[in-house]
PDB file of C-alpha atoms in Angstrom:
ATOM      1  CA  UNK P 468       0.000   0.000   0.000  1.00 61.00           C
ATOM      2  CA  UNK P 469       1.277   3.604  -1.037  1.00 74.00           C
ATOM      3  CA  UNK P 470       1.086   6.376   1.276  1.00 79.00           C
ATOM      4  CA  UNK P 471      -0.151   9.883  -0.158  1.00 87.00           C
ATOM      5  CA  UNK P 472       1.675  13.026   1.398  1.00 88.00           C
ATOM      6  CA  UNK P 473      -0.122  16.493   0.538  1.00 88.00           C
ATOM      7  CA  UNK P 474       1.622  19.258   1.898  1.00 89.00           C
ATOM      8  CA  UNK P 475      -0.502  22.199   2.463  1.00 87.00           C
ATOM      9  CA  UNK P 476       0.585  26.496   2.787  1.00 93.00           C
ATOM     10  CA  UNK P 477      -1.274  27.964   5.074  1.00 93.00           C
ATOM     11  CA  UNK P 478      -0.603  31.709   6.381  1.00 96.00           C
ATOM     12  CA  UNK P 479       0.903  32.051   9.504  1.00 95.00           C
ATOM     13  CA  UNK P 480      -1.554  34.731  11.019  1.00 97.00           C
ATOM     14  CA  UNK P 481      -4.474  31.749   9.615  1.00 96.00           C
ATOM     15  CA  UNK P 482      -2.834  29.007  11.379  1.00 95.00           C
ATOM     16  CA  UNK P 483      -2.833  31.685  14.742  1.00 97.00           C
ATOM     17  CA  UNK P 484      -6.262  32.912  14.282  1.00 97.00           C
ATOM     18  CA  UNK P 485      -7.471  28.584  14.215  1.00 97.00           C
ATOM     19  CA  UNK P 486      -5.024  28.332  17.338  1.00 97.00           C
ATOM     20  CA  UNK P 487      -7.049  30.572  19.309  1.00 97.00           C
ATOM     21  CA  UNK P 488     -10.200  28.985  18.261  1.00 98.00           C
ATOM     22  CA  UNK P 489      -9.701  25.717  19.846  1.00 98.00           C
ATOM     23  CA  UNK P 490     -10.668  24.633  23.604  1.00 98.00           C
ATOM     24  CA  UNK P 491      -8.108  24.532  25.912  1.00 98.00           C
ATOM     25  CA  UNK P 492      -7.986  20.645  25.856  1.00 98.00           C
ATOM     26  CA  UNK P 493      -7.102  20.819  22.388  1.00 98.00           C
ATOM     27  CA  UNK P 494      -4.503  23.826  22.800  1.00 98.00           C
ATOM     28  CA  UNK P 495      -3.328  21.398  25.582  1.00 98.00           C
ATOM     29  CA  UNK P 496      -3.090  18.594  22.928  1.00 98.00           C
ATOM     30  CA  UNK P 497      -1.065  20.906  20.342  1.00 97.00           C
ATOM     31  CA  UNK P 498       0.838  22.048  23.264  1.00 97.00           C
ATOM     32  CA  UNK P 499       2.113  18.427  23.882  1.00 98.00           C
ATOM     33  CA  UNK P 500       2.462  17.243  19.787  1.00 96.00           C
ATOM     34  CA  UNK P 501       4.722  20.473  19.338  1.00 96.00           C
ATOM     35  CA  UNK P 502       7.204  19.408  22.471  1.00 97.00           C
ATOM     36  CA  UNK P 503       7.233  15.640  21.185  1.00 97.00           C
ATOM     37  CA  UNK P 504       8.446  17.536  17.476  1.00 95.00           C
ATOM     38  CA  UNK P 505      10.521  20.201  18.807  1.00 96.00           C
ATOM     39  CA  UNK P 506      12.353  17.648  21.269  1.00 96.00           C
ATOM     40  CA  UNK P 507      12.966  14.933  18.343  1.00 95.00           C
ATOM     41  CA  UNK P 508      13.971  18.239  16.241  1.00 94.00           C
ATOM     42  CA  UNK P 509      16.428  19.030  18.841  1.00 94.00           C
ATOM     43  CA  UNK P 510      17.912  15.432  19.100  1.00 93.00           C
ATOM     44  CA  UNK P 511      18.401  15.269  15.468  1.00 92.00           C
ATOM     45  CA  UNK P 512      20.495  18.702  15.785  1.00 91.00           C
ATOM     46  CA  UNK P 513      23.296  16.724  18.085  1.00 88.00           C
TER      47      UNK P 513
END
């Protein structure tokens, strides 16, 4: 089975303005997916 990427450009101040929209369980959520990407960024770096 192939897997299909689609990469998608969305505006900064867009992506911001759908940030404040969610609840704070979701912000919580994003809060949490962001740390697991930004710490497996960072390990990549050394």
């Amino acid at each position: 089975m192939t897997q299909e990427t689609v990469k998608l450009l969305i505006p900064f101040k867009s992506l911001v303005d759908s940030v404040a929209a969610l609840s704070l369980e979701e912000k919580r959520r994003l809060w949490e997916l962001l740390d697991e990407q930004m710490a497996q960024a960072e390990e990549e770096m050394w």
